[in-house]
Tab-separated table of C-alpha atoms in Angstrom:
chain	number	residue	atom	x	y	z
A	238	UNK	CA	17.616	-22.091	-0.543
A	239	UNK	CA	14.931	-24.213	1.067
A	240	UNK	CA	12.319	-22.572	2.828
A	241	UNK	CA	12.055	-22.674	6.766
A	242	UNK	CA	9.682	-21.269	9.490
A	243	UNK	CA	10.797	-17.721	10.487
A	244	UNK	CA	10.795	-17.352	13.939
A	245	UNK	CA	7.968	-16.123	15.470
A	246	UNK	CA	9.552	-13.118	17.424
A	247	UNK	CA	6.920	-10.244	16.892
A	248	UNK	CA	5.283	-10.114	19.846
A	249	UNK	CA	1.788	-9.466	20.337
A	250	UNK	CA	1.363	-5.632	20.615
A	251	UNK	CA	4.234	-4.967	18.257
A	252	UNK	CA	2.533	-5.145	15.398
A	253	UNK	CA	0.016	-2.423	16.697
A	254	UNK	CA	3.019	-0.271	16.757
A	255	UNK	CA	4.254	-1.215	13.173
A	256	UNK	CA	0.375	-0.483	12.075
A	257	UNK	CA	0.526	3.294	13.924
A	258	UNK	CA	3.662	4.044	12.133
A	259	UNK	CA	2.535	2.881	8.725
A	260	UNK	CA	-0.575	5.222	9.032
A	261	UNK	CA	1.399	8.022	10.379
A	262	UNK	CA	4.259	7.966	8.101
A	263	UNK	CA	1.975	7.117	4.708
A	264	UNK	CA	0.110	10.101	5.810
A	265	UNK	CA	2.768	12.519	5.185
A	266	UNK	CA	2.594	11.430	1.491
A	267	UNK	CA	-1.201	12.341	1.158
A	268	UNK	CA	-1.879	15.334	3.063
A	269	UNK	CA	-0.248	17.901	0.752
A	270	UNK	CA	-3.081	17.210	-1.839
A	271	UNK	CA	-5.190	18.971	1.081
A	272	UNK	CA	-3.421	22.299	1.493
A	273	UNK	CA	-2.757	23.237	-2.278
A	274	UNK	CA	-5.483	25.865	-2.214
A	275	UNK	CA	-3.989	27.495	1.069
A	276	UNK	CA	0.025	27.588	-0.369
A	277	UNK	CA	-1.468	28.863	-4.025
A	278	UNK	CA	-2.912	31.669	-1.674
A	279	UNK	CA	0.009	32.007	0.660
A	280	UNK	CA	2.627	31.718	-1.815
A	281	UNK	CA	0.596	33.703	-4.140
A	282	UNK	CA	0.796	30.709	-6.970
A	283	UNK	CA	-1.248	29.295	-9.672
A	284	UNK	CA	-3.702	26.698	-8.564
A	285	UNK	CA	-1.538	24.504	-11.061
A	286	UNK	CA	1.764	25.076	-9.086
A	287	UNK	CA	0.710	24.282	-5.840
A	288	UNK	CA	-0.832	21.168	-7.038
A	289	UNK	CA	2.342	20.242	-8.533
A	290	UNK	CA	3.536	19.856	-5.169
A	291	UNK	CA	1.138	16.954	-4.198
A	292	UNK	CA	2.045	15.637	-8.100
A	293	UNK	CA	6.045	15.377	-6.930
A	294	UNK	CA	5.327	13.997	-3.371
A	295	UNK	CA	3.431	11.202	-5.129
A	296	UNK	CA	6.081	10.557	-7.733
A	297	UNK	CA	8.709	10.769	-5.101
A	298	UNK	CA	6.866	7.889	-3.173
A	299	UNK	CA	6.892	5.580	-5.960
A	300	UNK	CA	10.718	6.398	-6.646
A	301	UNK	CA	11.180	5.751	-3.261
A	302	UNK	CA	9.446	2.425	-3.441
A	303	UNK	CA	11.506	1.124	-6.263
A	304	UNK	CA	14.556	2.205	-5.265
A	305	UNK	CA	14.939	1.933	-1.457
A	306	UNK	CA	12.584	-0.476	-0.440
A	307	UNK	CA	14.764	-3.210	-2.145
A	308	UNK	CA	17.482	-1.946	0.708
A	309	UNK	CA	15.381	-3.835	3.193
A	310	UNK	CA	16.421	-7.153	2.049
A	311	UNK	CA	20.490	-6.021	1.747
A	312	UNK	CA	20.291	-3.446	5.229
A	313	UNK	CA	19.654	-4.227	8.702
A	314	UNK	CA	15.793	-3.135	8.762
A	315	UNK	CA	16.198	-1.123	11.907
A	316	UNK	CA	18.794	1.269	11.646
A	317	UNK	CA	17.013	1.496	7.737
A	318	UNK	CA	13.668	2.359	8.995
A	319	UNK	CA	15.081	4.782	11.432
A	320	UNK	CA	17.014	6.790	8.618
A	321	UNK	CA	14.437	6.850	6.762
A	322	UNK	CA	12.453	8.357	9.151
A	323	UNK	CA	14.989	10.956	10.274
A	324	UNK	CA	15.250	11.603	6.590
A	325	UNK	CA	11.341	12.701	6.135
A	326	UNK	CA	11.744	14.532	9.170
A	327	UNK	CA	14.109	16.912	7.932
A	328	UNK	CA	12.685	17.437	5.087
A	329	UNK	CA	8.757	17.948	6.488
A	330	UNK	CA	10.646	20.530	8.526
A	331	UNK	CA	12.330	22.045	5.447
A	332	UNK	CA	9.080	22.159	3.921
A	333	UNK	CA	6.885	23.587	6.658
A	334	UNK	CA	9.747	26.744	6.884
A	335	UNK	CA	10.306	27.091	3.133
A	336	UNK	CA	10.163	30.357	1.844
A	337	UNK	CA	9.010	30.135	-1.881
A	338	UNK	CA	8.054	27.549	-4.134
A	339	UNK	CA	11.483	26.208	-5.130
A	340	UNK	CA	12.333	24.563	-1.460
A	341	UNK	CA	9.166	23.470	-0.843
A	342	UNK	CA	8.771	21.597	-3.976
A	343	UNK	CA	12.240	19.713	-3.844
A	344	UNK	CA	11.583	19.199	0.038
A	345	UNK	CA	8.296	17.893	-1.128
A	346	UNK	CA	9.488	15.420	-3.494
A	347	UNK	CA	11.957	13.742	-0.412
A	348	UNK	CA	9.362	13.750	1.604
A	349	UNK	CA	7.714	11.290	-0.798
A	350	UNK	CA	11.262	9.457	-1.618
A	351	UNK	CA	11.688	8.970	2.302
A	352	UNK	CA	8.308	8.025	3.756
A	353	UNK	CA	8.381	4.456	1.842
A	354	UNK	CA	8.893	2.934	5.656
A	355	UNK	CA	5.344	1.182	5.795
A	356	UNK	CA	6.823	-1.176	2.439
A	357	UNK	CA	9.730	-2.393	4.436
A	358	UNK	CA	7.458	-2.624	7.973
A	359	UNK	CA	5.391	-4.982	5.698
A	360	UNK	CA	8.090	-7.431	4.700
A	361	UNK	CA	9.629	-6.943	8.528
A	362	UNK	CA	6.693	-8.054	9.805
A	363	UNK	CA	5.664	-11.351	7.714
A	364	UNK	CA	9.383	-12.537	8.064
A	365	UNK	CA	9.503	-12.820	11.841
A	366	UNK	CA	5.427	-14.647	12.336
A	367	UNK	CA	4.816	-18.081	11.733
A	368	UNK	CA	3.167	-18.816	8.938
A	369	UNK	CA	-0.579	-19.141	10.480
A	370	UNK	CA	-0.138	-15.644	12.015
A	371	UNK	CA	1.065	-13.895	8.836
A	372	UNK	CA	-2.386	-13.358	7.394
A	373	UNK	CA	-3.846	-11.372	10.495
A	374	UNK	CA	-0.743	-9.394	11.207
A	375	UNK	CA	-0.490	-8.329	7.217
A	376	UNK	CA	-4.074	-7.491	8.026
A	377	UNK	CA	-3.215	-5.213	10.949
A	378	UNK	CA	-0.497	-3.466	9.199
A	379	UNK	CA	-2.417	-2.699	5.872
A	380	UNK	CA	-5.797	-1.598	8.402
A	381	UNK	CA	-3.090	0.992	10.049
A	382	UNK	CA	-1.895	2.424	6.503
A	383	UNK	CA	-5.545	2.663	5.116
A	384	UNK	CA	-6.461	4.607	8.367
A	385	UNK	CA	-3.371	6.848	7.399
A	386	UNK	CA	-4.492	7.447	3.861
A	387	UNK	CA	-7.888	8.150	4.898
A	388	UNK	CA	-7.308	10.252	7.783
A	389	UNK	CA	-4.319	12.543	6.147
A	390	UNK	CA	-6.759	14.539	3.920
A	391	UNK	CA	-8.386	15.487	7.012
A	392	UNK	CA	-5.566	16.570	8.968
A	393	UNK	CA	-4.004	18.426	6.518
A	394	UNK	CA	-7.377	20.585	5.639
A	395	UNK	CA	-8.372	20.849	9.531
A	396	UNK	CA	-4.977	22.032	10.565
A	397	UNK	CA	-3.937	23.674	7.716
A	398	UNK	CA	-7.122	26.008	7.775
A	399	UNK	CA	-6.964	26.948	11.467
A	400	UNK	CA	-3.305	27.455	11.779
A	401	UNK	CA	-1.718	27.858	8.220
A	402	UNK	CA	-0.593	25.480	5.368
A	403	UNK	CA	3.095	25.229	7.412
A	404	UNK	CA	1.583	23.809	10.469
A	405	UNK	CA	0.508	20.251	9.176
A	406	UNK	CA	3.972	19.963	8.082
A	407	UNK	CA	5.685	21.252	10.939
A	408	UNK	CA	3.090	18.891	13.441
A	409	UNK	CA	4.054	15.610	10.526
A	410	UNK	CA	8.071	16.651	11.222
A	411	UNK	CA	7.652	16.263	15.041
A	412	UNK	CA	5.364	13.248	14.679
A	413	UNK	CA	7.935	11.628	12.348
A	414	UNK	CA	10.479	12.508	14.812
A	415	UNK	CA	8.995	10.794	17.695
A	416	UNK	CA	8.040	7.953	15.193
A	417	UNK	CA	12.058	7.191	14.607
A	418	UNK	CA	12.872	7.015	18.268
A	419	UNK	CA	10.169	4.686	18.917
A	420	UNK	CA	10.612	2.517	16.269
A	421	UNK	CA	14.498	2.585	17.065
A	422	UNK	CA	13.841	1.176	20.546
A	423	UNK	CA	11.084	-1.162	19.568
A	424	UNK	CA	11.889	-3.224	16.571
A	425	UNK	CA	14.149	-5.971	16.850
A	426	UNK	CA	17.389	-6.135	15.167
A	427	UNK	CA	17.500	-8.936	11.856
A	428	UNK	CA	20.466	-10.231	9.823
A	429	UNK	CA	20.280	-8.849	6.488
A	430	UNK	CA	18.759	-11.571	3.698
A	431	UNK	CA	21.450	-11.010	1.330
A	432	UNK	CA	24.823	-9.393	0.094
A	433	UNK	CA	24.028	-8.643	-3.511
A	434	UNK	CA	25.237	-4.877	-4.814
A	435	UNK	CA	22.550	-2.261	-5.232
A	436	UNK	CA	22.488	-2.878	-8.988
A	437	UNK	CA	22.212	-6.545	-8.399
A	438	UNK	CA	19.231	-5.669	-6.071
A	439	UNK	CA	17.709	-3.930	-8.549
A	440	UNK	CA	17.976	-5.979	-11.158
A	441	UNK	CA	16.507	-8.841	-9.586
A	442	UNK	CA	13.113	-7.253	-8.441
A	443	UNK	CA	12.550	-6.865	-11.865
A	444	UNK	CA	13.742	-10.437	-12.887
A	445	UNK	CA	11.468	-11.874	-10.122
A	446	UNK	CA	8.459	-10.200	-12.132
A	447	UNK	CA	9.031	-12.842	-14.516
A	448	UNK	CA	10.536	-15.972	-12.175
A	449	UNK	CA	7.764	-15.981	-9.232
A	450	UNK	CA	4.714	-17.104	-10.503
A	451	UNK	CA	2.706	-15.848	-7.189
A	452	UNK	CA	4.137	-12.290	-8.029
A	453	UNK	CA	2.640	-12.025	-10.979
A	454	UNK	CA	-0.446	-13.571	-9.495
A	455	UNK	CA	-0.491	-11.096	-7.089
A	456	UNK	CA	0.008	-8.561	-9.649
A	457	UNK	CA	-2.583	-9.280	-11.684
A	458	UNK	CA	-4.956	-9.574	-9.464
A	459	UNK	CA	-4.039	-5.769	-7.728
A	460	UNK	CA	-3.528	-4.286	-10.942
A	461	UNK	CA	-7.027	-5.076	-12.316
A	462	UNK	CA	-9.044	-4.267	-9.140
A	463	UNK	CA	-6.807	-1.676	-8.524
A	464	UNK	CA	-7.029	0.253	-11.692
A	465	UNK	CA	-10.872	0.202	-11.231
A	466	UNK	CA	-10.736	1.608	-8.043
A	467	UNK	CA	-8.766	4.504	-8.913
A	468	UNK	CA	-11.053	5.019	-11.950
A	469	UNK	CA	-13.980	5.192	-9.919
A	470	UNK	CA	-12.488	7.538	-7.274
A	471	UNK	CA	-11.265	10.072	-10.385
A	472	UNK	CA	-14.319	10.156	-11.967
A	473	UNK	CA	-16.549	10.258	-8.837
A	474	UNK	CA	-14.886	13.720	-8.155
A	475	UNK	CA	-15.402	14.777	-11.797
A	476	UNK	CA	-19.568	13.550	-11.361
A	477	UNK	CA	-20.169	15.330	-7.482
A	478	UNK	CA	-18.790	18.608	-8.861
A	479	UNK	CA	-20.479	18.725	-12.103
A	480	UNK	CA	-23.542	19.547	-13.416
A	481	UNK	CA	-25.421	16.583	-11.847
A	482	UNK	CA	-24.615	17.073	-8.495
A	483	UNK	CA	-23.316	20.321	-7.952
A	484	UNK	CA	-21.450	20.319	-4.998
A	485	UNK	CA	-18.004	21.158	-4.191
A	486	UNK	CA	-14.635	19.502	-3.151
A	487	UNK	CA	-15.854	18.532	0.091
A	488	UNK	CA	-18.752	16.160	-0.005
A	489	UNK	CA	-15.894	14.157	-2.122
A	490	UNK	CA	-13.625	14.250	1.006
A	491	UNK	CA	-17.523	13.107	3.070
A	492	UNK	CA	-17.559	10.146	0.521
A	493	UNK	CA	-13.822	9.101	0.972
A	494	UNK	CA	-14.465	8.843	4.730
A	495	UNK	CA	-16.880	6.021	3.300
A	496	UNK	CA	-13.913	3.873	2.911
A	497	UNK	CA	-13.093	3.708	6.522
A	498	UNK	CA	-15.083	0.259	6.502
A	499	UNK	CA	-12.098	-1.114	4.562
A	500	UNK	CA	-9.581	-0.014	7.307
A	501	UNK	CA	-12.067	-2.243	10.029
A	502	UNK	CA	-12.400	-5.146	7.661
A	503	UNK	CA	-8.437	-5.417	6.896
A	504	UNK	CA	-7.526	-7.666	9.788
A	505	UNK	CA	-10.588	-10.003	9.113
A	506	UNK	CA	-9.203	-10.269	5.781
A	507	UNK	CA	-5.862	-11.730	7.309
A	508	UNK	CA	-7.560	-14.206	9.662
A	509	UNK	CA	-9.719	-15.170	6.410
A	510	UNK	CA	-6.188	-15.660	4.499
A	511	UNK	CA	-4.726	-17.785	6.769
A	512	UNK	CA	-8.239	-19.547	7.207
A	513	UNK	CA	-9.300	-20.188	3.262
A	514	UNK	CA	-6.157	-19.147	1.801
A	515	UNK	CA	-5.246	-16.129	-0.526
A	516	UNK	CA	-7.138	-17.198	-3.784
A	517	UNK	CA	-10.186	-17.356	-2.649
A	518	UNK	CA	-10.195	-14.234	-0.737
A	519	UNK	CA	-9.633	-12.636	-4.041
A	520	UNK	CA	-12.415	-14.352	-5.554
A	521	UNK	CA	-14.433	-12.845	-3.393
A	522	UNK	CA	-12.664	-9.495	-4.160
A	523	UNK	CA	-13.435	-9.491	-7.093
A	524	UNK	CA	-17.127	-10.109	-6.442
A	525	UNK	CA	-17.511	-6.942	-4.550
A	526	UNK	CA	-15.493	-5.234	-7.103
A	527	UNK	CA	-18.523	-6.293	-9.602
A	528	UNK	CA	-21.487	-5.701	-7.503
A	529	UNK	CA	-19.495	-2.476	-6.731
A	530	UNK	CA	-19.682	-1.416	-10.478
A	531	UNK	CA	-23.615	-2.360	-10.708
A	532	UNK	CA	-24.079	-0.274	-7.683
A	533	UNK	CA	-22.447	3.027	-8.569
A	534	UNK	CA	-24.327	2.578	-12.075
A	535	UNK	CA	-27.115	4.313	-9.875
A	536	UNK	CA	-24.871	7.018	-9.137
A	537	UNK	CA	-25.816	8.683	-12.497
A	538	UNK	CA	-29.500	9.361	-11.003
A	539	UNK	CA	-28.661	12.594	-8.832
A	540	UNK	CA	-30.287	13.553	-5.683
A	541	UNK	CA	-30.490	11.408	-2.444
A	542	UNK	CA	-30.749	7.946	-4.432
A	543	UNK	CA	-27.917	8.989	-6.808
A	544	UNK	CA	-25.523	10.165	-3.492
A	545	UNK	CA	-26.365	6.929	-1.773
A	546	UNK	CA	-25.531	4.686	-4.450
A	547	UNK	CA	-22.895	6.244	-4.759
A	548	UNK	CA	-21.460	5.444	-0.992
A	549	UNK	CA	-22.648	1.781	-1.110
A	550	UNK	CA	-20.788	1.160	-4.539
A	551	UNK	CA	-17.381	2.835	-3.013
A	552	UNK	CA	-17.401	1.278	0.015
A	553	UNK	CA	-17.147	-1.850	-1.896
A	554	UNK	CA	-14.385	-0.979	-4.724
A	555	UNK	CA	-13.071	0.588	-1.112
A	556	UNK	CA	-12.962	-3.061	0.294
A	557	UNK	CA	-11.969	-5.127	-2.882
A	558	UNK	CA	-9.140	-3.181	-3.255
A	559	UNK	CA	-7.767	-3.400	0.770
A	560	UNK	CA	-9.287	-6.587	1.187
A	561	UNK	CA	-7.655	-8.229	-1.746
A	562	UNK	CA	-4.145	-6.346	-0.770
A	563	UNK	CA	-3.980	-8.395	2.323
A	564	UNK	CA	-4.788	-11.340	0.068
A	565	UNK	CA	-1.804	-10.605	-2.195
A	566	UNK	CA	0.772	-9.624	0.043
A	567	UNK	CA	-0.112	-13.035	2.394
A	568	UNK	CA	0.848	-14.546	-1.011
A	569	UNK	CA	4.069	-13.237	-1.940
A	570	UNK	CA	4.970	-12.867	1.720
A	571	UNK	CA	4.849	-17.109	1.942
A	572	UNK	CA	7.551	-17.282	-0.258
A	573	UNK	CA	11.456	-17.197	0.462
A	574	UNK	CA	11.502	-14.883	3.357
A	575	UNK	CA	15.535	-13.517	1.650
A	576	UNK	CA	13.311	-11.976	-1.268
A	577	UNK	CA	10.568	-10.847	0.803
A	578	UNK	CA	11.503	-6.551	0.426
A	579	UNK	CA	12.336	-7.036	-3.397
A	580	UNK	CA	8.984	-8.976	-3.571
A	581	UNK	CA	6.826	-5.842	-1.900
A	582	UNK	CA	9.105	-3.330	-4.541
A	583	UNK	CA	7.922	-5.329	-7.556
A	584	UNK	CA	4.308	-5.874	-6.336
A	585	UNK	CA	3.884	-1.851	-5.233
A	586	UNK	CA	5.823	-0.866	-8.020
A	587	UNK	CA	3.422	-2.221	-10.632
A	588	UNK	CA	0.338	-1.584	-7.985
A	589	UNK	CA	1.119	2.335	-8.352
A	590	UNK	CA	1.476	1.663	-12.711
A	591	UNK	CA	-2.155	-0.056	-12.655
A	592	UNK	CA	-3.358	2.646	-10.204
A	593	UNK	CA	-2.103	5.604	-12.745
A	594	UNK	CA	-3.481	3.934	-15.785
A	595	UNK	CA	-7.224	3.667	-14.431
A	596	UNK	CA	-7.083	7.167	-13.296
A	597	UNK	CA	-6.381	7.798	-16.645
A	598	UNK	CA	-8.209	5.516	-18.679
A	599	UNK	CA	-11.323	6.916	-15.580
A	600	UNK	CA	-11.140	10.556	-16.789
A	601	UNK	CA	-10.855	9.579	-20.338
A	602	UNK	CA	-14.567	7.412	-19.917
A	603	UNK	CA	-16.212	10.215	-18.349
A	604	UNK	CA	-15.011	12.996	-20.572
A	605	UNK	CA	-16.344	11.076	-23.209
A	606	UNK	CA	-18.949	9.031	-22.426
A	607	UNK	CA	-20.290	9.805	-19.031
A	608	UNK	CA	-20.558	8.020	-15.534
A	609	UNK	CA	-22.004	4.605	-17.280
A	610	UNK	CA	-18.666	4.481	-19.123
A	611	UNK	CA	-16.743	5.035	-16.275
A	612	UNK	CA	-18.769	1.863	-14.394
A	613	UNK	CA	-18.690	-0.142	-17.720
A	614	UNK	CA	-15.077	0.351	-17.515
A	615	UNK	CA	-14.366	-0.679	-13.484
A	616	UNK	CA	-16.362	-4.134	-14.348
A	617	UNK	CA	-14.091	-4.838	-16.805
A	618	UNK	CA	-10.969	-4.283	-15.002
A	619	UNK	CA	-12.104	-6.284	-12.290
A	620	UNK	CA	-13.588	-9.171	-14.298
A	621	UNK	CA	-10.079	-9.513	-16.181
A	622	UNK	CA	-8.639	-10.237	-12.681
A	623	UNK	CA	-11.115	-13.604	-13.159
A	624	UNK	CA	-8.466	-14.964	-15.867
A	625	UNK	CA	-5.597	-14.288	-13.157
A	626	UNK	CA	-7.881	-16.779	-10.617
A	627	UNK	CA	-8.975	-19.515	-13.250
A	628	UNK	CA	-5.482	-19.396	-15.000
A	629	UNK	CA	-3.925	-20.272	-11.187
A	630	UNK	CA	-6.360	-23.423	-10.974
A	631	UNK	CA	-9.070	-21.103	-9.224
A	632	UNK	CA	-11.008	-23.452	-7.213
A	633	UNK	CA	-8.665	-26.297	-7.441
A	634	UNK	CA	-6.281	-24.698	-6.030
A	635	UNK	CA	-6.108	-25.475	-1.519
A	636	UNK	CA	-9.036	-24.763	-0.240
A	637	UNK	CA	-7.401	-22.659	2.825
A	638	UNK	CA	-3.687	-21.730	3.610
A	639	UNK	CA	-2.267	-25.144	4.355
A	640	UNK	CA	-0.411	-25.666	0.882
A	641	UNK	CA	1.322	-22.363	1.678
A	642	UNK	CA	2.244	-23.246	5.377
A	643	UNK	CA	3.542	-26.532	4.972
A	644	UNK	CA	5.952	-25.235	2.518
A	645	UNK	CA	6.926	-22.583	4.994
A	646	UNK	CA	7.018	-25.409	7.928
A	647	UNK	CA	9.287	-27.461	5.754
A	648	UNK	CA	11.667	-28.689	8.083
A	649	UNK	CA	15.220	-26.331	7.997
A	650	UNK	CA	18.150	-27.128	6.447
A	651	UNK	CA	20.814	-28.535	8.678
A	652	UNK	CA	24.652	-28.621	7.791
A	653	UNK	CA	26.674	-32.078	7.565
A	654	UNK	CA	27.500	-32.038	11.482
A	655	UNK	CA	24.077	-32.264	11.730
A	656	UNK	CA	23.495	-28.781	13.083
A	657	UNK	CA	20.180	-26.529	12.007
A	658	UNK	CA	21.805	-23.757	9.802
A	659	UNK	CA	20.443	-20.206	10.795
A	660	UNK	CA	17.277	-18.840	8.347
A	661	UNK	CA	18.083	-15.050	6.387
A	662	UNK	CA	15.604	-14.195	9.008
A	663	UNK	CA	17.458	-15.506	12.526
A	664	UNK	CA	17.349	-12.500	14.610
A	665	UNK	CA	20.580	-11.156	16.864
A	666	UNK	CA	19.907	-12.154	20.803
């Protein structure tokens, strides 16, 4: 199917409203690791059981990303988003007024499944901008779920200690609520891309794995940076509660608050994306993710030095990471806008797999080896993600975004009568 210009019918201050509801409904996936302390007391629980709670809201988000976020490419996004929505409502509700552990784990684990809504808001969106506005509003979007992400841990501790570990849930449930009505009044309505089956659907996110070169481009370059960033940010918590630094669970909830820079820099990322294109936006990713591993080298000193270096070199994993997900997304967003959802599914899908293997691979380097393993081991994730650039042509490769745009401003396809034939992302009047 050639490729044509969507339409560019998101309006200015609608994609402020898409950014709100991806931080608000990507929170409800994050603040449960908050409250475990407060339901193991409530509940009277192991410290292991409540955490498992967080554990299955996480899994359930990942489910949920592989298997309903493909939907947005078969459904009508609207009336999808706004069932979703319903859906996590319910089930925040169910979990705030659960009696025992049982309930509130199985509510738990929808809530995850159900609050995927900022992965098909991100397709949505880059389907219905022009091509030199995608960039910037991928950037607004992805600075509204980092702001979510950061600022759930907070609301779930601050809330949960004044008024209870049911009351962040029972405030997300009403938020949600509101959330769905406004989204249902404010989105526009789209044709759905295709008419595959769900199997079919399914089947051909993974295909596309292996068919769309700028997927696994995209892929590649997450994974990598990705995977070091989650290594640092296990291991980090491991090093400010040990013997070094003594301190306890909360000056690691101060230093997350470090990566609020990120959520500032994500729209400049977009207007740099449509400016010098999505390659070299990486590149620079990638150099931050470096200096980033040099920096937090100094973490292993202790004291004021030690906690400073510490900042500095998270801030920038912080920003290679969010920086270079605007840069990846722009990418896989300028292809066939009928694929876009099952694009996002693939990318996120192996996103979360790279995330869970440098947590892991994090812990393992520290346990053994200490902090300098752990920083030995987040420069070489990142530097494998130079292969991914110089295998793609790196530098030879169009200096800013026009390559991508003038395939998307390729001129549509008209029918024999002569007549422009409707894109898969024509909107209803």
């Amino acid at each position: 199917m050639p490729r044509t210009t969507p339409p560019a019918a998101l309006g200015r201050g609608l994609p402020f409203v898409m950014a709100l509801a991806c931080g608000v409904t990507v929170a409800n996936a994050y603040f449960p690791q908050a409250i475990t302390p407060l339901i193991a007391r409530s509940l009277n629980v192991s410290d292991g059981t409540a955490t498992t709670l967080a554990t299955l809201t996480q899994l359930g988000y990942a489910a949920g990303i592989f298997l309903l976020v493909p939907l947005g490419d078969r459904l009508p996004r609207r009336p999808l988003i706004t069932v979703l929505l319903a859906v996590t409502s319910l089930a925040l509700l169910a979990a705030g007024l659960a009696p025992g552990t049982g309930l509130l784990l199985a509510a738990g684990t929808l809530v995850g499944l159900a609050t995927v809504v900022p992965q098909i808001l991100l397709p949505m969106a880059a389907g219905l901008v022009a091509p030199e506005r995608r960039g910037r509003v991928i950037g607004t979007l992805q600075a509204g779920l980092i702001g979510g992400i950061l600022l759930a841990r907070a609301f779930g501790g601050v809330v949960g200690e004044h008024l209870g570990w049911r009351a962040p849930y029972l405030v997300a449930a009403v938020l949600t609520a509101l959330l769905a009505v406004a989204l249902g009044a404010a989105l526009p309505t789209t044709v759905p891309a295709v008419r595959d089956g769900y199997p079919a659907l399914l089947a051909n996110t993974l295909r596309m794995l292996r068919t769309e070169k700028e997927l696994r481009r995209s892929v590649l370059f997450q994974v990598t940076v990705f995977g070091g960033f989650s290594a640092a940010w296990t291991a980090v918590a491991l090093l400010i509660t040990g013997p070094r630094y003594g301190m306890g669970t909360q000056a690691v909830g101060v230093l997350a608050l470090v990566g609020a820079g990120s959520m500032f820099l994500a729209p400049s990322a977009g207007k740099w994306v449509d400016r010098y294109g999505a390659d070299r936006l990486n590149l620079w990713c990638v150099a931050a993710g470096l200096a980033a591993a040099g920096v937090l080298v100094a973490g292993s000193l202790g004291g004021v030095a030690g906690i400073t270096a510490l900042a500095g070199g998270l801030l920038l994993i912080d920003v290679a990471v969010q920086c270079g997900q605007v840069a990846n997304q722009a990418r896989i967003f300028a292809l066939r806008p009928e694929i876009h959802s099952r694009l996002n599914t693939g990318y996120m899908t192996c996103s979360f797999l790279g995330a869970s293997a440098g947590s892991w691979l994090g812990t393992l380097a520290y346990t053994l080896f200490g902090w300098w393993a752990v920083c030995a081991l987040i420069a070489l994730t990142v530097a494998s993600a130079l292969v991914t650039y110089l295998a793609g042509g790196g530098g030879r490769r169009a200096a800013g975004a026009g390559e991508e745009n003038a395939i998307e401003s390729a001129p549509p396809a008209r029918s024999r009568g002569g007549k422009q034939r409707p894109t898969s992302a024509a909107l209803h009047p």
